[in-house]
PDB file of C-alpha atoms and ligand atoms in Angstrom:
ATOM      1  CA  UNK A   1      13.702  24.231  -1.645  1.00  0.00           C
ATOM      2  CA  UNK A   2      11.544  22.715  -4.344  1.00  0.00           C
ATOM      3  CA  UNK A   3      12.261  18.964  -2.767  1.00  0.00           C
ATOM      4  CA  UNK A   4       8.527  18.129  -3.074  1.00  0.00           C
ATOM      5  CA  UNK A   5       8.423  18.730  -6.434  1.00  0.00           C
ATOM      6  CA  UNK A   6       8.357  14.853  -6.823  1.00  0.00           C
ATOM      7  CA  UNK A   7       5.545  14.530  -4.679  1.00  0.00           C
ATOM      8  CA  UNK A   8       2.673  13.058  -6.499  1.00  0.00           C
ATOM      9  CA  UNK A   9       0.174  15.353  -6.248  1.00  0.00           C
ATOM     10  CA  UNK A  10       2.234  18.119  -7.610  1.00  0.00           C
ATOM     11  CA  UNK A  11       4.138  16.671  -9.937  1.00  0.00           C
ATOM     12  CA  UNK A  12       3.749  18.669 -13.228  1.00  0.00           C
ATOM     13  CA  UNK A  13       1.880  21.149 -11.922  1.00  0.00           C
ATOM     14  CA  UNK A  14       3.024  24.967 -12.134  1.00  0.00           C
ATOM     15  CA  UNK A  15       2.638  25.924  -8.285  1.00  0.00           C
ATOM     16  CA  UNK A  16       5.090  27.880  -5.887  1.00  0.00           C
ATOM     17  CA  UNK A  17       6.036  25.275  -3.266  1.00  0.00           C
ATOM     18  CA  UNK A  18       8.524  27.180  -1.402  1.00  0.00           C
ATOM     19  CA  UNK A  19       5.763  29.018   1.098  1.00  0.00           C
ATOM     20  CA  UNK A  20       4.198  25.479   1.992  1.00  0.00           C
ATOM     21  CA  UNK A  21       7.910  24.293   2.267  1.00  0.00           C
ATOM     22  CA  UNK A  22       9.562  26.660   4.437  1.00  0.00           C
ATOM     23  CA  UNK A  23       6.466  25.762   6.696  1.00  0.00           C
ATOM     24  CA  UNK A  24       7.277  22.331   7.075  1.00  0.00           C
ATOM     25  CA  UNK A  25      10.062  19.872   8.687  1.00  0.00           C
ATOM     26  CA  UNK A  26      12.120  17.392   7.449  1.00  0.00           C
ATOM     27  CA  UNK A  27      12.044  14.084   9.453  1.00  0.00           C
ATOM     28  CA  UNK A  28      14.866  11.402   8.832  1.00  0.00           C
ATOM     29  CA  UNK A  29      13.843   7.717   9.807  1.00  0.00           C
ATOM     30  CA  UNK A  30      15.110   4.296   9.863  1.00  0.00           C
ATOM     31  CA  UNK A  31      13.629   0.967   9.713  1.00  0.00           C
ATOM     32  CA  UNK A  32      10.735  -0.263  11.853  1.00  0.00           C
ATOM     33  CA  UNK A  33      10.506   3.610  13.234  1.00  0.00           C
ATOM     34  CA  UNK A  34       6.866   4.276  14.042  1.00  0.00           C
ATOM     35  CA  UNK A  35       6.086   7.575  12.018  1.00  0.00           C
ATOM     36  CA  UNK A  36       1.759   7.502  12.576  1.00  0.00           C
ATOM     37  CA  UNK A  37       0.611   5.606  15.365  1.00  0.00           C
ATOM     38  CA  UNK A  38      -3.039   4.449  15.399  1.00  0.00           C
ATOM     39  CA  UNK A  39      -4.909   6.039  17.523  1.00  0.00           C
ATOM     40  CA  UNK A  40      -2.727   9.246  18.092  1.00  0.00           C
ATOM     41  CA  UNK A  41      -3.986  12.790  18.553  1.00  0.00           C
ATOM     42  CA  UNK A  42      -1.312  14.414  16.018  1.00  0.00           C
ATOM     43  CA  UNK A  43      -2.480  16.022  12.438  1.00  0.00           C
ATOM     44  CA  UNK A  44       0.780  16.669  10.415  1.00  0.00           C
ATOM     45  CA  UNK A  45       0.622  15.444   6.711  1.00  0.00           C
ATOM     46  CA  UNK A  46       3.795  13.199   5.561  1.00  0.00           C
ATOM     47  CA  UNK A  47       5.104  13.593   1.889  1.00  0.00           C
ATOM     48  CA  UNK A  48       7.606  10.386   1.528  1.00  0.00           C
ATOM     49  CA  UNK A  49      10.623  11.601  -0.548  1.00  0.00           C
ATOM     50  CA  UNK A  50      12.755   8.228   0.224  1.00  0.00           C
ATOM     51  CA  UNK A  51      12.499   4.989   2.111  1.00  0.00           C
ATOM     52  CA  UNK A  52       9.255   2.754   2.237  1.00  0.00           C
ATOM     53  CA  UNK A  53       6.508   2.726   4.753  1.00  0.00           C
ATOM     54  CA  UNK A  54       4.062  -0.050   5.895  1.00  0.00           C
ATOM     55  CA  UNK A  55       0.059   1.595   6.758  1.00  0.00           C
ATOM     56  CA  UNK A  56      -1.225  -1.629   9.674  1.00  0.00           C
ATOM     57  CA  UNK A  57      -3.371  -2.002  12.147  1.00  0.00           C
ATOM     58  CA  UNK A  58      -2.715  -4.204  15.139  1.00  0.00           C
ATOM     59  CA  UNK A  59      -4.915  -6.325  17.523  1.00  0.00           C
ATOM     60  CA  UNK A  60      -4.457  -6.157  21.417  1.00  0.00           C
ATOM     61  CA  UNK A  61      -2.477  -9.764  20.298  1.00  0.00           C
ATOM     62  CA  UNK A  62       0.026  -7.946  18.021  1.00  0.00           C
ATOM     63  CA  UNK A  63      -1.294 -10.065  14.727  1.00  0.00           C
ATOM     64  CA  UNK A  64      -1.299  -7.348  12.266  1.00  0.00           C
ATOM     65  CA  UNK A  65      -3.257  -6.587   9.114  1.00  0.00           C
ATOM     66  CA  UNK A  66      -1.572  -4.789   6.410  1.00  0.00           C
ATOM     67  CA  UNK A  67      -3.485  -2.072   4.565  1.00  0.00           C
ATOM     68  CA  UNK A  68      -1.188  -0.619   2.455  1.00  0.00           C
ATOM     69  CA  UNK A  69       2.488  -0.127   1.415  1.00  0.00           C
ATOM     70  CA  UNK A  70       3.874   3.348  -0.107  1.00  0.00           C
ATOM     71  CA  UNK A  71       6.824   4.471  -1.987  1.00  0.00           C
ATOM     72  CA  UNK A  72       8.644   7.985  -2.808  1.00  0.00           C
ATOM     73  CA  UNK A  73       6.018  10.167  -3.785  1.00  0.00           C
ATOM     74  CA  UNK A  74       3.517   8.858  -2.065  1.00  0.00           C
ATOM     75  CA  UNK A  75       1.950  10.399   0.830  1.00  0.00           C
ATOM     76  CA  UNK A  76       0.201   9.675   4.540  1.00  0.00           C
ATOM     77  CA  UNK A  77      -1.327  11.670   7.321  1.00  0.00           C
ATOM     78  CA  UNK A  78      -4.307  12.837   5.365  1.00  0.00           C
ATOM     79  CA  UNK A  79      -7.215  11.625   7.033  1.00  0.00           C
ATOM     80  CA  UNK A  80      -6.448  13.342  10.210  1.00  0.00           C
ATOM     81  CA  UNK A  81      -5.592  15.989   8.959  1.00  0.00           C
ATOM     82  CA  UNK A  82      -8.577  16.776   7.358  1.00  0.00           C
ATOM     83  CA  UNK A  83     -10.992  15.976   9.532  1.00  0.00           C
ATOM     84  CA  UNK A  84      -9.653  16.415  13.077  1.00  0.00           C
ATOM     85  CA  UNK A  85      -9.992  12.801  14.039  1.00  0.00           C
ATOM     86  CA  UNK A  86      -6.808  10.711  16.040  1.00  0.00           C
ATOM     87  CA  UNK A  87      -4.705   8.539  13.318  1.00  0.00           C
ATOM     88  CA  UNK A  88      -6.462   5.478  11.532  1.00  0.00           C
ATOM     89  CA  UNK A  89      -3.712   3.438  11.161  1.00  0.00           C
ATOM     90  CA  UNK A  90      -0.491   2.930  12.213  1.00  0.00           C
ATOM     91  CA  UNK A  91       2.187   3.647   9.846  1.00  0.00           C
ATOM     92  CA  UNK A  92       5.812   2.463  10.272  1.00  0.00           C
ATOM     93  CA  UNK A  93       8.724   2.585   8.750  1.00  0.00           C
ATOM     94  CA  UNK A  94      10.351  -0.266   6.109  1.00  0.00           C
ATOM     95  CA  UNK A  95      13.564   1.195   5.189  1.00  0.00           C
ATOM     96  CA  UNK A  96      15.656   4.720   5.999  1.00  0.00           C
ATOM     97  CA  UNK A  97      14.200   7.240   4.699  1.00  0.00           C
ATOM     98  CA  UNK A  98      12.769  10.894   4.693  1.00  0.00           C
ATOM     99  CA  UNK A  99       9.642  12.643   4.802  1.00  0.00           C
ATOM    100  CA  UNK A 100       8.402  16.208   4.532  1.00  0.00           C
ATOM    101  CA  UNK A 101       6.102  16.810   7.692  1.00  0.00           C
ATOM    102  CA  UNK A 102       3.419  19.494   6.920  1.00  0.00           C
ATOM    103  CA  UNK A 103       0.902  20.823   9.672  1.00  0.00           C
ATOM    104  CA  UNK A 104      -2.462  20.370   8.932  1.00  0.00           C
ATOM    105  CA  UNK A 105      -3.067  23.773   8.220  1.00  0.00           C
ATOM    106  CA  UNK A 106      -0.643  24.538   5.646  1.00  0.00           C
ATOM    107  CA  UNK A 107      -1.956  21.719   3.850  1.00  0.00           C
ATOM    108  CA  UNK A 108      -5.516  22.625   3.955  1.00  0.00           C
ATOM    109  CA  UNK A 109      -4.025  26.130   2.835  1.00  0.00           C
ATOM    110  CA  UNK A 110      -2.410  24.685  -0.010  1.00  0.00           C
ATOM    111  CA  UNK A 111      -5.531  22.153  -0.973  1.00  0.00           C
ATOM    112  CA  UNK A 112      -7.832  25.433  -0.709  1.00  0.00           C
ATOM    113  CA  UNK A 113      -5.420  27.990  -2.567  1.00  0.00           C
ATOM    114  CA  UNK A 114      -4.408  25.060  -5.621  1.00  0.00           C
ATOM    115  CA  UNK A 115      -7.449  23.176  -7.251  1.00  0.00           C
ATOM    116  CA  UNK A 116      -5.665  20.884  -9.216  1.00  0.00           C
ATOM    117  CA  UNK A 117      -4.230  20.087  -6.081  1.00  0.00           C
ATOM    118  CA  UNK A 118      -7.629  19.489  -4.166  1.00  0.00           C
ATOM    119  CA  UNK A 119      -8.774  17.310  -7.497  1.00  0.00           C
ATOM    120  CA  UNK A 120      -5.509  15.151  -7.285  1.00  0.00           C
ATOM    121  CA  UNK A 121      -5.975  14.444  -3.532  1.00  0.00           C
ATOM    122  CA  UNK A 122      -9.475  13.370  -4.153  1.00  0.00           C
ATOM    123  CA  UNK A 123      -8.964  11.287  -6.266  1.00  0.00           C
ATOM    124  CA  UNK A 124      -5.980   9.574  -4.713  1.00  0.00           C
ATOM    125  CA  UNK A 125      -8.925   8.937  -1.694  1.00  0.00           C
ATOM    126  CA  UNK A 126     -11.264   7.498  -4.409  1.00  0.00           C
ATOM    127  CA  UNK A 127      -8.673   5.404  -5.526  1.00  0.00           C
ATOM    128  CA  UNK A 128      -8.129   4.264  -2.012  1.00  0.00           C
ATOM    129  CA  UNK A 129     -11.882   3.075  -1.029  1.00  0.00           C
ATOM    130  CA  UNK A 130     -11.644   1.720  -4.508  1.00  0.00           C
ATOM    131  CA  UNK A 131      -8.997  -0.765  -3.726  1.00  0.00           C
ATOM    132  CA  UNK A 132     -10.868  -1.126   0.245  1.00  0.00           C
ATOM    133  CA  UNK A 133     -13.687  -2.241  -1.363  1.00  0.00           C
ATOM    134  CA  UNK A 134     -12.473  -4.944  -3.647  1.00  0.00           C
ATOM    135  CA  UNK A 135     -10.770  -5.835  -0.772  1.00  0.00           C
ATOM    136  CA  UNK A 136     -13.708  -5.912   1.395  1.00  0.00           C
ATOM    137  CA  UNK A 137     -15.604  -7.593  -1.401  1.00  0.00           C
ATOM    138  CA  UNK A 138     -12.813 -10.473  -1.402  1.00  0.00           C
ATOM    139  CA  UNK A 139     -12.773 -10.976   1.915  1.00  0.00           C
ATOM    140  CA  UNK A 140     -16.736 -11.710   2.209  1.00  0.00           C
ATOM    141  CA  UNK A 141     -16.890 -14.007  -0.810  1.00  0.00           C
ATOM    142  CA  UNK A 142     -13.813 -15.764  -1.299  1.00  0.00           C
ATOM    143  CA  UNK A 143     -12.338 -18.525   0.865  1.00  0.00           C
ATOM    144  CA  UNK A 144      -8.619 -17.990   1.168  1.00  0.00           C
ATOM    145  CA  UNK A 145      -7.389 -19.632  -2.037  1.00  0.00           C
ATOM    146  CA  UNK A 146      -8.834 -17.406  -4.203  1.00  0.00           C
ATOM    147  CA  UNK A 147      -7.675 -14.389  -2.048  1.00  0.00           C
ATOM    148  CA  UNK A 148      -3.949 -15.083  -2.211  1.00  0.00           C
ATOM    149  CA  UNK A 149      -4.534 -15.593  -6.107  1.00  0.00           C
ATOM    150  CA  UNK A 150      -5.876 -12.097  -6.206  1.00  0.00           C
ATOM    151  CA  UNK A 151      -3.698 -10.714  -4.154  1.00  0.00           C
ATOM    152  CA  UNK A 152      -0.819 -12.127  -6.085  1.00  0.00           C
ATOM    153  CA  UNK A 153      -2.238 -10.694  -9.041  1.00  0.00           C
ATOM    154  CA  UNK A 154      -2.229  -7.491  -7.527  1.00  0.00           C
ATOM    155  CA  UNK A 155       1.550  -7.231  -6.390  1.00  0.00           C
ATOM    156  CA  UNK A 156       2.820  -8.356  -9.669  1.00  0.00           C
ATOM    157  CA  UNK A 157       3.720  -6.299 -12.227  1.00  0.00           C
ATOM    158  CA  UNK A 158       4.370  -7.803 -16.125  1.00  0.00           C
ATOM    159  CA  UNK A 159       7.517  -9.535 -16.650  1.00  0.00           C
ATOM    160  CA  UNK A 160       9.398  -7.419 -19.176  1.00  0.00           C
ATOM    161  CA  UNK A 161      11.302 -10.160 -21.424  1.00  0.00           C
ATOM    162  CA  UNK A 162       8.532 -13.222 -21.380  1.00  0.00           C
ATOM    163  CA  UNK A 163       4.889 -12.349 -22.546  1.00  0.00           C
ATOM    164  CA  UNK A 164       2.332 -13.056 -20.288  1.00  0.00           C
ATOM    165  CA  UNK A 165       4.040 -14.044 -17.234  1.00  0.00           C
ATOM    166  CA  UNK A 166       3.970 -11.611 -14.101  1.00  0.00           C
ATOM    167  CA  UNK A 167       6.559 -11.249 -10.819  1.00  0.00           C
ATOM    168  CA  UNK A 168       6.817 -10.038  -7.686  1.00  0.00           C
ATOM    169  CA  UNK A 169      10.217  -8.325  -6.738  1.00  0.00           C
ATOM    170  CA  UNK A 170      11.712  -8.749  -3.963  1.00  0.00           C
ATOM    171  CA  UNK A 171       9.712 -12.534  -3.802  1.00  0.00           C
ATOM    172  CA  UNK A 172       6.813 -11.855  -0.546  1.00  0.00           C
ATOM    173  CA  UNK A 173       7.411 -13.284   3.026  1.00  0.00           C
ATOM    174  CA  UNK A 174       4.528 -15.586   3.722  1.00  0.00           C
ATOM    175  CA  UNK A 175       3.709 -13.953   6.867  1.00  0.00           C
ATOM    176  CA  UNK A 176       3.536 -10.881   5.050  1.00  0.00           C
ATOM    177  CA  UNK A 177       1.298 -12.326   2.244  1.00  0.00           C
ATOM    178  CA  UNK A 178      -1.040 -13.895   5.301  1.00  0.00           C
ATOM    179  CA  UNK A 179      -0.745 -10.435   6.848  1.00  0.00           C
ATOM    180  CA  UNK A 180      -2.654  -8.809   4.105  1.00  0.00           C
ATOM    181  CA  UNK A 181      -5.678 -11.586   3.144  1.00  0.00           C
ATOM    182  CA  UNK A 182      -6.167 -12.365   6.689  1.00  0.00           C
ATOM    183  CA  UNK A 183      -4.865 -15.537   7.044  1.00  0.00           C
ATOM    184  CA  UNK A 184      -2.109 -17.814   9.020  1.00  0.00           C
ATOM    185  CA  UNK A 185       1.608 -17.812   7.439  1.00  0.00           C
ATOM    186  CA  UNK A 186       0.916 -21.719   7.275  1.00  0.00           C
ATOM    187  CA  UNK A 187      -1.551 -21.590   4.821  1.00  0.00           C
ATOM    188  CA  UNK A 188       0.360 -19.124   2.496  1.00  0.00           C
ATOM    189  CA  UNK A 189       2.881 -21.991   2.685  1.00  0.00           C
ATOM    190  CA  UNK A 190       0.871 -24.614   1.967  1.00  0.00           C
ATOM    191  CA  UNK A 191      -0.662 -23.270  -1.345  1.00  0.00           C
ATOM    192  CA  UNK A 192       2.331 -21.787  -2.318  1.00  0.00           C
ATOM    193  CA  UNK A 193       3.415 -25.275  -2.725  1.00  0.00           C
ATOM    194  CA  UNK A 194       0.392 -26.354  -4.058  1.00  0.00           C
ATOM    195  CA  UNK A 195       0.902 -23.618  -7.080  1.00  0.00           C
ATOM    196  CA  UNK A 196       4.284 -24.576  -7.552  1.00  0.00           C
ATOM    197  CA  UNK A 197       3.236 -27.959  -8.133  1.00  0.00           C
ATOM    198  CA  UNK A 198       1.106 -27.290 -10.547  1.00  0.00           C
ATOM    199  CA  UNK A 199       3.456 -24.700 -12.247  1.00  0.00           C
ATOM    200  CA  UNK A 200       1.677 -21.493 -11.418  1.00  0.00           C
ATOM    201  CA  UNK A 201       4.082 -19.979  -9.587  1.00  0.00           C
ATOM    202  CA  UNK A 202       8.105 -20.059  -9.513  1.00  0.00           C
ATOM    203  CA  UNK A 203      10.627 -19.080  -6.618  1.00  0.00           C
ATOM    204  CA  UNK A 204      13.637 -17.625  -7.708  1.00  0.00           C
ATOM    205  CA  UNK A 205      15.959 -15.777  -5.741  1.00  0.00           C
ATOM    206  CA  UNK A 206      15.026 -12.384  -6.569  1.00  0.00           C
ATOM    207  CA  UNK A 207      11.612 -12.792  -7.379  1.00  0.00           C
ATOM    208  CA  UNK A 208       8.318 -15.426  -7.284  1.00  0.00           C
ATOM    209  CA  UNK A 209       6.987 -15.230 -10.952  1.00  0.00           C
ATOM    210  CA  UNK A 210       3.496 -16.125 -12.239  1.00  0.00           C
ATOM    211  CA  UNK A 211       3.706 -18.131 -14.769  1.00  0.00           C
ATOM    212  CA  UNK A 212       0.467 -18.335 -15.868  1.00  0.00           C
ATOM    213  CA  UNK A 213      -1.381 -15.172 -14.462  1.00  0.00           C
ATOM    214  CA  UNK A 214      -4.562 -15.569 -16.668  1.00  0.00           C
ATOM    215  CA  UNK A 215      -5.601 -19.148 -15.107  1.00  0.00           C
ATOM    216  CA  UNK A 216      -5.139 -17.476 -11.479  1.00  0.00           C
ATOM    217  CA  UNK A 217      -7.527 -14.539 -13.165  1.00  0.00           C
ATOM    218  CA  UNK A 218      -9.722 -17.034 -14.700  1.00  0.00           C
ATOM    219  CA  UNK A 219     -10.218 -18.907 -11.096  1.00  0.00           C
ATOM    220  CA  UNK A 220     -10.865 -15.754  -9.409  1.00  0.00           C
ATOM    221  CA  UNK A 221     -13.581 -15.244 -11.649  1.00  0.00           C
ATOM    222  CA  UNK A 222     -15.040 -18.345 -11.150  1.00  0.00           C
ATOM    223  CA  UNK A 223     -14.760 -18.344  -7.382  1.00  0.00           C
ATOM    224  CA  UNK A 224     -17.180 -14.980  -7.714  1.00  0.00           C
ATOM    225  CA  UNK A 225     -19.150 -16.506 -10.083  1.00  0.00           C
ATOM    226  CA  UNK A 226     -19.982 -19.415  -8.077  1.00  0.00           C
ATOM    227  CA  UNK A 227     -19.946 -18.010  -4.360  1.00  0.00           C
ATOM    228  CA  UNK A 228     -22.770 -19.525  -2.173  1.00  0.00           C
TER     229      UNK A 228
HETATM  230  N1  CMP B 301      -6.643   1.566   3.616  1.00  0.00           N
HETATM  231  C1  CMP B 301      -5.661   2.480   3.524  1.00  0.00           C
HETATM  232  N2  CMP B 301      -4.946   2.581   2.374  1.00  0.00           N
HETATM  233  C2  CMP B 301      -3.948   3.478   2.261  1.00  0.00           C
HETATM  234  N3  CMP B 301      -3.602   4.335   3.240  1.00  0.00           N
HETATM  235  C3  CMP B 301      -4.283   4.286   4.391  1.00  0.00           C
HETATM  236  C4  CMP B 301      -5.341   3.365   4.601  1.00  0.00           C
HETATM  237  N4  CMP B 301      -5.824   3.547   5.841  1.00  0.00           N
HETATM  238  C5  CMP B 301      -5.093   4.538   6.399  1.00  0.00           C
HETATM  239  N5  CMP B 301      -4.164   4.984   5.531  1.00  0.00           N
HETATM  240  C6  CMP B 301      -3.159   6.058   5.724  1.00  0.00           C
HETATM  241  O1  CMP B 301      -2.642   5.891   7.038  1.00  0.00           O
HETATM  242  C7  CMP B 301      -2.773   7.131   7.687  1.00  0.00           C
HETATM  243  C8  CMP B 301      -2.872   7.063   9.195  1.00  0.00           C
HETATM  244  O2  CMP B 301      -3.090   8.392   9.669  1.00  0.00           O
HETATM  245  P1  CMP B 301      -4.361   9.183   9.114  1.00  0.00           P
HETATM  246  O3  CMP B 301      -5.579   8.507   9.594  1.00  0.00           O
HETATM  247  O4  CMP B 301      -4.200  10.615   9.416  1.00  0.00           O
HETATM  248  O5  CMP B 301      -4.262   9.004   7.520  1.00  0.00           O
HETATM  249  C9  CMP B 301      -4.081   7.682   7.109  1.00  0.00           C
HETATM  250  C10 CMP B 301      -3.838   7.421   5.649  1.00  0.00           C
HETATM  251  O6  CMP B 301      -2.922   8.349   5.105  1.00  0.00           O
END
């Protein structure tokens, strides 16, 4: 008991778990292990504990677009559950892991019984169509140059010993990269060299750092400022 107490939308708050718990399962999985597949009639509500997932959709091809990627903590399953309607998105597996699998009815319980509960979900889905539609936004009005420099800006987090610089850790596959802005792996390649060329960018073995984050912003900014 008391294993989702590290779940994001309870964390801190003063509520009895253990009667949502004991109505839930536990579901071990290993890499590339298809947990939510688009499409699918099912409703249950996933609460990642450990392990990494991957949210994608997939053409009839198989080229897939990446949506999202989520952590311990973070949580999946919601849409159907709430509203009835088969799965979005797929959502599969990166690593081993373990999630907490909650029918959609305990969960609505719990959203309906716990208000700070309710308020944290909504705004994790506000923070969600946030991110969609500066996304969306990008993907209208930006050729793919500017894309990957937003997108880059996006996975990094601030480097903690040199000022200004940002990194991405582990350093991105370029399919992975193309798989998010819509674009071929070839392309990523080809301006990855370009920005390494002109210093932008670094590939170490652990991590591709940004050296100089605030001229990718700046050209972002431009890019908007000049779309036609
Ligand atoms: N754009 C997105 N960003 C983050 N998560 C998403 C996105 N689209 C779908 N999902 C998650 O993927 C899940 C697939 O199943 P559901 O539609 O039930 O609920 C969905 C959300 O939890």
């Amino acid at each position: 008991m008391g294993r989702l107490t590290g779940i994001k939308l309870f964390k801190g708050l003063e509520i009895d778990l253990a009667p949502f718990e004991t109505r839930a399962n536990w579901r071990r999985f290993d890499p590339e292990e298809v947990l939510v597949d688009f499409d699918e009639p099912s409703t249950d509500v996933y609460f990642l504990l450990s392990g990494e997932v991957r949210v994608l959709m997939r053409t009839a091809s198989g080229k897939e677009v990446i949506l999202h990627e989520m952590k311990p903590g973070d949580l999946f399953g919601e849409l159907a559950a709430l509203d009835g309607v088969p799965r979005s998105a797929n959502v599969t597996a990166l690593t081993r892991g373990e999630a907490c699998v909650m029918p959609a009815s305990v969960f609505k319980e719990m959203l309906f019984s716990y208000q700070p509960v309710a308020e944290r979900l909504f705004c994790l889905m506000a923070s969600r169509i946030r991110e969609l539609n500066a996304r969306f936004m990008e993907q209208t009005v930006l050729d793919l140059r500017h894309r990957l420099y937003s997108e880059l800006l996006r996975l990094s987090t601030p480097r903690q010993d040199k000022s200004g610089e940002r990194v991405i850790t582990p350093p991105p596959f370029h399919h992975i990269v193309a798989a998010r802005i819509g674009c071929r792996r070839e392309q990523i390649t080809r301006e990855f060299t370009m920005l390494s060329q002109e210093g932008l960018i670094e590939r170490t073995r652990g991590a591709l750092i940004l050296r100089q984050p605030d001229v990718l912003k700046a050209r972002v900014a431009e890019a908007f400022r000049t779309d036609h």
